[in-house]
Amino acid sequence: MGNYKYNPKEIEPKWQQCWEKHQSFKAEDNSLKEKKFILVEFPYPSGAGLHVGHVRSYTALDVYSRLLRLQGFNVLYPMGWDAFGLPTENYAIKHKIKPQQATKDNIEKFKKQLKSLGLSYDWSREINTTSPSYYKWTQWIFLQLYKKGLAYKHKMPINWCPSCKTGLANEEVIDGKCERCGAQTEKKEKEQWMLKITEYADRLIEDLETVDFLEKIKMQQINWIGRSEGAEITFNIEDKEVKVFTTRPDTIFGATYLVLAPEHELVSEIVSKEQKPAVEDYLDLARKKSDLERTQLQKDKTGVFTGAYAVNPATKEKIPVWVADYVLASYGFGAIMSVPAHDDRDFDFAKKYNLAIKEVVKDLKDSQKQDDDLDSTFTGEGEVINSDFLTGLTTSQAKAKIITWLEENNLGKKTVNYKLRDWIFSRQHYWGEPIPIVYCKKCGEVPVPEENLPITLPEVENYEPTDTGESPLAKIASFVNTVCPKCQGEAKRETDTMPNWAGSSWYWLRYTDPQNDRSLASKEKMNYWLPVDLYNGGMEHTTLHLLYSRFWNKFLYDIGIVPSLEPYKKRISHGMILAEDGRKMSKSFGNVINPDDMVEKYGADSLRLFEMFVGPFSETIPWSEQGLSGCRKFLDKVFNYFYDFRETAFSESDLSEELLTLLQKTVKKVGEDIKAFKFNTAVSALMILFNELKQGDNWYFYSLKDMKKIAIILYPLAPHLASEVWSFMEKDNKLEKVAWPQYDDKLIAQEKINLIVQVNGKLRATLTVEGDIEESQAKQLALKEEAVKRQLEGKEIKKVIFVPGRLINFVV
Ligand code: ANZ
Ligand code: ZN
């Protein structure tokens, strides 16, 4: 390049200060413009600082927001801090500082980093889940859930991390290990606060139809909720009853044995004397396995006979009762009727232990199969056989009939089962929202009156975990001891705190009215801003945060607080940025890229441009410093172009029609691509434009009016540089306030292209035609070509493939 006129270190802070001074990105609460609420998942301000992965999604939504503002929308693009959580607590314990201080330091660092990237947040709406004025409302929502019976206490075996000394939700246990620290988890009985998310299970599925989420996000949520329609059926074992859940009640005549989960309470009651030692050994073994080890399909199934028999209520035959750990205690009733002919797991088990296999469903599509062929299972739907009054019916008819029969004979009924469990809402941490409940000797469990909120965390020097598994708060007498709100007698506070998913379950609402101290946000502001128009976040949050926040929103809707049934209209997800070596960026690999270093070396606009250019937004992409350096070179070139234009006193070059058209096309493409989240192709369109504008050492310059258009379309992607070159050409209007340029449709349409004509994929002619030529017209012209005529003579055209603007192919 040789001439370094572009100096991002100088111009970037300059424009950032200018935007801040003029509050350029402040969203208006009442505006005649149409609103757009653009949301990106707010970060956990960790000690490590910002990651280049953050930069990707934040920049993408920034580019989008900047475009929308120029297109006349009133845009709310806010930022805040999801700052409760275990890493801060552990860090604070280790370094003997208060989590409050650690959080403050981390936020400062993050904020400085975000500002250095020129992200157009409305900072006047910054929120922080750990500030009492915020978590007052998190506690308030808990109280509303409590009043409606949706928050309740329950003694249950919880996943316990012996290293973090805390209870974990199922979703925080990965392969039997603690998600945070990797230690092997254990089971522990404990009274826990639970939230009844299962009451919303059906609506969380059904209402997905009303929103525009990526299809894979919808599927993941539906599978996670795991709704199964079926029946519960009662079997008798002597004088005892056992219930099973089945999705295939139509196969009941093929149920040849029963299986109880090792934890099932009946096991010890029904086991025979002879089988007792074997069963006890087996139970010992099962206790040591995780759910995952027990259910993985390919795993060898094990089990043991209890010595007891049950009666199949349909066949009236006696069938053996087994214990096996492929049946989970936590699903359905922890017991199943086994139909080995039509269920793969039951089939494997029956083969292994020589249990009876009886076919009761015929595969109508497989006429080859013999009725007595018992080498494989048929798990599909078909026609019922060998089943008394069900014989001859289809699977769905048989389901309906057997359910009616079960109900009439008091042997069972239709039910729905969910994989989704209620949400374990207790944590034994210090650094979380205190649960606003007190325990009084006389009155029992008493909710804290709303006017006493927030219940704030005591700031203390020492809050190391207790050995008893209680929260560190349990050791702080000034926090624990209180008076009962009902009788004024002695009482003790709940010392469990909320999980770190609590604050993020309603945070977008707070952005609409962040300083309100009388409600979580005013009706009026929520009515104006909600729902969120576009929400971007990680795929890994699909079944946790995204589901939890939809649940809270629905609850708040039901009690008349929020105006929309769903919180987010549209949900998209960014791909990850891997390290240059293709691995995940990680401290332990030493391959982490720090965005600060990149801003320092190349400038924020180059980093922004690179992260938009690097690949399709939703795809996982490896980092490339060479790519970043290339983007810097491109911006050098862009800067010099405008610089030279000013030097020549804005004199326009003699321009070809192609160049005039190219500008129109670029304006169109950049706007449309950003709208469609195709940032990479928007950047490449700009690069193509600048390639064409340089001939040898000479630049082609457009008219001043058109040069301004170029600055405007650069602005969303490289806002500092665009503002700087804009200031060369225009002193009165600020770039962030101008209108997005129009393009000339006619110029684009009139452009001629070369259309390729193929017969069976082979090139036979090229036509010079209008760029927007349609299929019928292209076909007509192509069929007039001699070379094409020759190839088609006497043959029948089977298919015509037309790619607009590129080719037409005749398949014969
Ligand atoms: C008899 C049967 C016959 C079944 C057949 C399937 C096919 P989903 O769809 O996941 O809900 N089941 C029930 N409770 C279980 C438990 N606690 N642990 C392991 N398996 C359990 O699965 C429901 C089916 O899984 C039920 O339907 C039951 O097996 C099994 F041809 O009952 B089925
Ligand atoms: Zn009391």
Tab-separated table of N, CA and C in Angstrom, residues 685-762:
chain	number	residue	atom	x	y	z
A	685	ALA	N	-19.862	-8.013	-1.656
A	685	ALA	CA	-20.382	-7.079	-2.669
A	685	ALA	C	-19.602	-5.768	-2.630
A	686	LEU	N	-19.289	-5.308	-1.412
A	686	LEU	CA	-18.505	-4.066	-1.293
A	686	LEU	C	-17.098	-4.272	-1.850
A	687	MET	N	-16.537	-5.429	-1.596
A	687	MET	CA	-15.185	-5.702	-2.091
A	687	MET	C	-15.155	-5.733	-3.625
A	688	ILE	N	-16.187	-6.324	-4.198
A	688	ILE	CA	-16.269	-6.368	-5.668
A	688	ILE	C	-16.339	-4.950	-6.228
A	689	LEU	N	-17.168	-4.129	-5.598
A	689	LEU	CA	-17.286	-2.743	-6.051
A	689	LEU	C	-15.924	-2.063	-6.076
A	690	PHE	N	-15.182	-2.190	-4.969
A	690	PHE	CA	-13.898	-1.488	-4.891
A	690	PHE	C	-12.850	-2.076	-5.836
A	691	ASN	N	-12.959	-3.335	-6.158
A	691	ASN	CA	-12.067	-3.916	-7.172
A	691	ASN	C	-12.256	-3.245	-8.511
A	692	GLU	N	-13.503	-2.997	-8.836
A	692	GLU	CA	-13.819	-2.405	-10.144
A	692	GLU	C	-13.466	-0.928	-10.204
A	693	LEU	N	-13.366	-0.302	-9.030
A	693	LEU	CA	-13.162	1.150	-9.015
A	693	LEU	C	-11.705	1.540	-9.207
A	694	LYS	N	-10.833	0.572	-9.157
A	694	LYS	CA	-9.415	0.916	-9.318
A	694	LYS	C	-8.895	0.341	-10.631
A	695	GLN	N	-8.346	1.186	-11.460
A	695	GLN	CA	-7.743	0.745	-12.716
A	695	GLN	C	-6.295	1.197	-12.710
A	696	GLY	N	-5.368	0.240	-12.574
A	696	GLY	CA	-3.962	0.620	-12.428
A	696	GLY	C	-3.813	1.470	-11.188
A	697	ASP	N	-3.213	2.636	-11.340
A	697	ASP	CA	-3.064	3.520	-10.185
A	697	ASP	C	-4.215	4.507	-10.065
A	698	ASN	N	-5.135	4.388	-10.993
A	698	ASN	CA	-6.205	5.393	-11.029
A	698	ASN	C	-7.488	4.915	-10.399
A	699	TRP	N	-8.138	5.814	-9.724
A	699	TRP	CA	-9.460	5.556	-9.164
A	699	TRP	C	-10.517	6.099	-10.116
A	700	TYR	N	-11.616	5.406	-10.174
A	700	TYR	CA	-12.812	6.006	-10.773
A	700	TYR	C	-13.644	6.592	-9.650
A	701	PHE	N	-13.988	7.847	-9.783
A	701	PHE	CA	-14.852	8.483	-8.775
A	701	PHE	C	-16.240	8.703	-9.326
A	702	TYR	N	-17.217	8.459	-8.454
A	702	TYR	CA	-18.601	8.771	-8.828
A	702	TYR	C	-18.886	10.236	-8.531
A	703	SER	N	-20.105	10.654	-8.820
A	703	SER	CA	-20.525	12.003	-8.435
A	703	SER	C	-20.552	12.072	-6.910
A	704	LEU	N	-20.466	13.267	-6.374
A	704	LEU	CA	-20.482	13.437	-4.913
A	704	LEU	C	-21.694	12.735	-4.295
A	705	LYS	N	-22.819	12.863	-4.959
A	705	LYS	CA	-24.051	12.251	-4.446
A	705	LYS	C	-23.907	10.723	-4.331
A	706	ASP	N	-23.323	10.134	-5.374
A	706	ASP	CA	-23.139	8.678	-5.354
A	706	ASP	C	-22.037	8.253	-4.385
A	707	MET	N	-21.024	9.095	-4.254
A	707	MET	CA	-19.946	8.766	-3.304
A	707	MET	C	-20.511	8.710	-1.889
A	708	LYS	N	-21.467	9.595	-1.631
A	708	LYS	CA	-22.093	9.565	-0.299
A	708	LYS	C	-22.859	8.266	-0.089
A	709	LYS	N	-23.463	7.794	-1.173
A	709	LYS	CA	-24.188	6.523	-1.050
A	709	LYS	C	-23.246	5.398	-0.616
A	710	ILE	N	-22.050	5.422	-1.164
A	710	ILE	CA	-21.093	4.363	-0.804
A	710	ILE	C	-20.764	4.447	0.690
A	711	ALA	N	-20.561	5.668	1.168
A	711	ALA	CA	-20.261	5.827	2.597
A	711	ALA	C	-21.422	5.290	3.444
A	712	ILE	N	-22.634	5.548	2.989
A	712	ILE	CA	-23.790	5.103	3.781
A	712	ILE	C	-23.865	3.574	3.838
A	713	ILE	N	-23.620	2.925	2.707
A	713	ILE	CA	-23.747	1.459	2.757
A	713	ILE	C	-22.565	0.799	3.470
A	714	LEU	N	-21.483	1.545	3.617
A	714	LEU	CA	-20.368	1.028	4.420
A	714	LEU	C	-20.650	1.152	5.917
A	715	TYR	N	-21.512	2.112	6.233
A	715	TYR	CA	-21.694	2.508	7.629
A	715	TYR	C	-22.116	1.387	8.589
A	716	PRO	N	-23.080	0.543	8.248
A	716	PRO	CA	-23.439	-0.488	9.245
A	716	PRO	C	-22.268	-1.402	9.577
A	717	LEU	N	-21.453	-1.713	8.589
A	717	LEU	CA	-20.374	-2.674	8.782
A	717	LEU	C	-19.130	-2.035	9.389
A	718	ALA	N	-18.739	-0.881	8.857
A	718	ALA	CA	-17.534	-0.194	9.335
A	718	ALA	C	-17.911	1.244	9.698
A	719	PRO	N	-18.620	1.399	10.823
A	719	PRO	CA	-19.234	2.704	11.106
A	719	PRO	C	-18.237	3.837	11.364
A	720	HIS	N	-17.077	3.525	11.940
A	720	HIS	CA	-16.123	4.601	12.234
A	720	HIS	C	-15.535	5.152	10.937
A	721	LEU	N	-15.057	4.240	10.123
A	721	LEU	CA	-14.456	4.655	8.861
A	721	LEU	C	-15.485	5.377	7.999
A	722	ALA	N	-16.690	4.846	7.932
A	722	ALA	CA	-17.727	5.466	7.113
A	722	ALA	C	-18.027	6.883	7.612
A	723	SER	N	-18.076	7.046	8.941
A	723	SER	CA	-18.360	8.379	9.477
A	723	SER	C	-17.238	9.359	9.131
A	724	GLU	N	-16.015	8.846	9.179
A	724	GLU	CA	-14.866	9.704	8.884
A	724	GLU	C	-14.907	10.175	7.424
A	725	VAL	N	-15.095	9.243	6.491
A	725	VAL	CA	-15.069	9.653	5.080
A	725	VAL	C	-16.322	10.458	4.728
A	726	TRP	N	-17.395	10.181	5.423
A	726	TRP	CA	-18.612	11.001	5.250
A	726	TRP	C	-18.315	12.456	5.616
A	727	SER	N	-17.538	12.626	6.673
A	727	SER	CA	-17.232	13.989	7.131
A	727	SER	C	-16.355	14.742	6.121
A	728	PHE	N	-15.686	14.013	5.235
A	728	PHE	CA	-14.953	14.688	4.152
A	728	PHE	C	-15.930	15.401	3.220
A	729	MET	N	-17.116	14.778	3.076
A	729	MET	CA	-18.022	15.202	2.000
A	729	MET	C	-19.209	16.012	2.482
A	730	GLU	N	-19.489	15.919	3.787
A	730	GLU	CA	-20.745	16.497	4.281
A	730	GLU	C	-20.518	16.990	5.704
A	731	LYS	N	-20.751	18.264	5.918
A	731	LYS	CA	-20.479	18.807	7.253
A	731	LYS	C	-21.747	18.916	8.097
A	732	ASP	N	-22.892	19.085	7.456
A	732	ASP	CA	-24.095	19.433	8.213
A	732	ASP	C	-24.816	18.239	8.831
A	733	ASN	N	-24.976	17.194	8.033
A	733	ASN	CA	-25.754	16.061	8.548
A	733	ASN	C	-24.857	14.958	9.072
A	734	LYS	N	-25.295	14.377	10.168
A	734	LYS	CA	-24.560	13.244	10.722
A	734	LYS	C	-24.932	11.975	9.951
A	735	LEU	N	-23.956	11.147	9.724
A	735	LEU	CA	-24.199	9.923	8.965
A	735	LEU	C	-25.244	9.027	9.637
A	736	GLU	N	-25.212	8.977	10.973
A	736	GLU	CA	-26.143	8.071	11.658
A	736	GLU	C	-27.593	8.563	11.597
A	737	LYS	N	-27.785	9.758	11.011
A	737	LYS	CA	-29.161	10.270	10.923
A	737	LYS	C	-29.695	10.290	9.485
A	738	VAL	N	-28.872	9.925	8.525
A	738	VAL	CA	-29.339	10.029	7.134
A	738	VAL	C	-30.229	8.832	6.777
A	739	ALA	N	-30.821	8.930	5.590
A	739	ALA	CA	-31.679	7.824	5.139
A	739	ALA	C	-30.883	6.849	4.285
A	740	TRP	N	-31.225	5.593	4.401
A	740	TRP	CA	-30.603	4.552	3.576
A	740	TRP	C	-30.884	4.863	2.101
A	741	PRO	N	-29.873	4.753	1.225
A	741	PRO	CA	-30.077	5.182	-0.168
A	741	PRO	C	-31.037	4.294	-0.965
A	742	GLN	N	-31.698	4.933	-1.894
A	742	GLN	CA	-32.517	4.206	-2.866
A	742	GLN	C	-31.586	3.714	-3.974
A	743	TYR	N	-31.974	2.674	-4.646
A	743	TYR	CA	-31.214	2.280	-5.828
A	743	TYR	C	-32.133	2.372	-7.040
A	744	ASP	N	-31.505	2.399	-8.200
A	744	ASP	CA	-32.274	2.587	-9.426
A	744	ASP	C	-32.583	1.221	-10.042
A	745	ASP	N	-33.818	0.805	-9.876
A	745	ASP	CA	-34.262	-0.495	-10.368
A	745	ASP	C	-34.061	-0.639	-11.868
A	746	LYS	N	-34.327	0.458	-12.575
A	746	LYS	CA	-34.270	0.399	-14.037
A	746	LYS	C	-32.861	0.108	-14.511
A	747	LEU	N	-31.894	0.786	-13.888
A	747	LEU	CA	-30.504	0.579	-14.286
A	747	LEU	C	-30.094	-0.876	-14.111
A	748	ILE	N	-30.558	-1.472	-13.013
A	748	ILE	CA	-30.183	-2.864	-12.751
A	748	ILE	C	-30.826	-3.786	-13.771
A	749	ALA	N	-32.114	-3.527	-14.029
A	749	ALA	CA	-32.854	-4.411	-14.926
A	749	ALA	C	-32.302	-4.361	-16.345
A	750	GLN	N	-31.856	-3.155	-16.767
A	750	GLN	CA	-31.407	-3.000	-18.148
A	750	GLN	C	-30.068	-3.664	-18.426
A	751	GLU	N	-29.421	-4.056	-17.404
A	751	GLU	CA	-28.096	-4.598	-17.600
A	751	GLU	C	-28.170	-5.896	-18.389
A	752	LYS	N	-27.242	-6.047	-19.342
A	752	LYS	CA	-27.215	-7.269	-20.159
A	752	LYS	C	-26.346	-8.329	-19.472
A	753	ILE	N	-26.748	-9.571	-19.667
A	753	ILE	CA	-25.926	-10.655	-19.140
A	753	ILE	C	-25.700	-11.706	-20.219
A	754	ASN	N	-24.754	-12.588	-19.980
A	754	ASN	CA	-24.553	-13.727	-20.869
A	754	ASN	C	-25.256	-14.938	-20.274
A	755	LEU	N	-26.264	-15.405	-20.998
A	755	LEU	CA	-27.013	-16.562	-20.518
A	755	LEU	C	-26.485	-17.811	-21.218
A	756	ILE	N	-26.106	-18.792	-20.442
A	756	ILE	CA	-25.561	-20.035	-20.989
A	756	ILE	C	-26.711	-20.960	-21.379
A	757	VAL	N	-26.594	-21.548	-22.588
A	757	VAL	CA	-27.620	-22.501	-23.021
A	757	VAL	C	-26.992	-23.885	-23.099
A	758	GLN	N	-27.571	-24.840	-22.395
A	758	GLN	CA	-27.022	-26.196	-22.389
A	758	GLN	C	-28.064	-27.196	-22.868
A	759	VAL	N	-27.557	-28.308	-23.437
A	759	VAL	CA	-28.417	-29.462	-23.686
A	759	VAL	C	-27.777	-30.625	-22.936
A	760	ASN	N	-28.523	-31.215	-22.088
A	760	ASN	CA	-27.992	-32.268	-21.207
A	760	ASN	C	-26.700	-31.848	-20.504
A	761	GLY	N	-26.678	-30.605	-20.067
A	761	GLY	CA	-25.538	-30.145	-19.284
A	761	GLY	C	-24.338	-29.698	-20.103
A	762	LYS	N	-24.386	-29.858	-21.439
A	762	LYS	CA	-23.247	-29.439	-22.291
A	762	LYS	C	-23.537	-28.068	-22.894
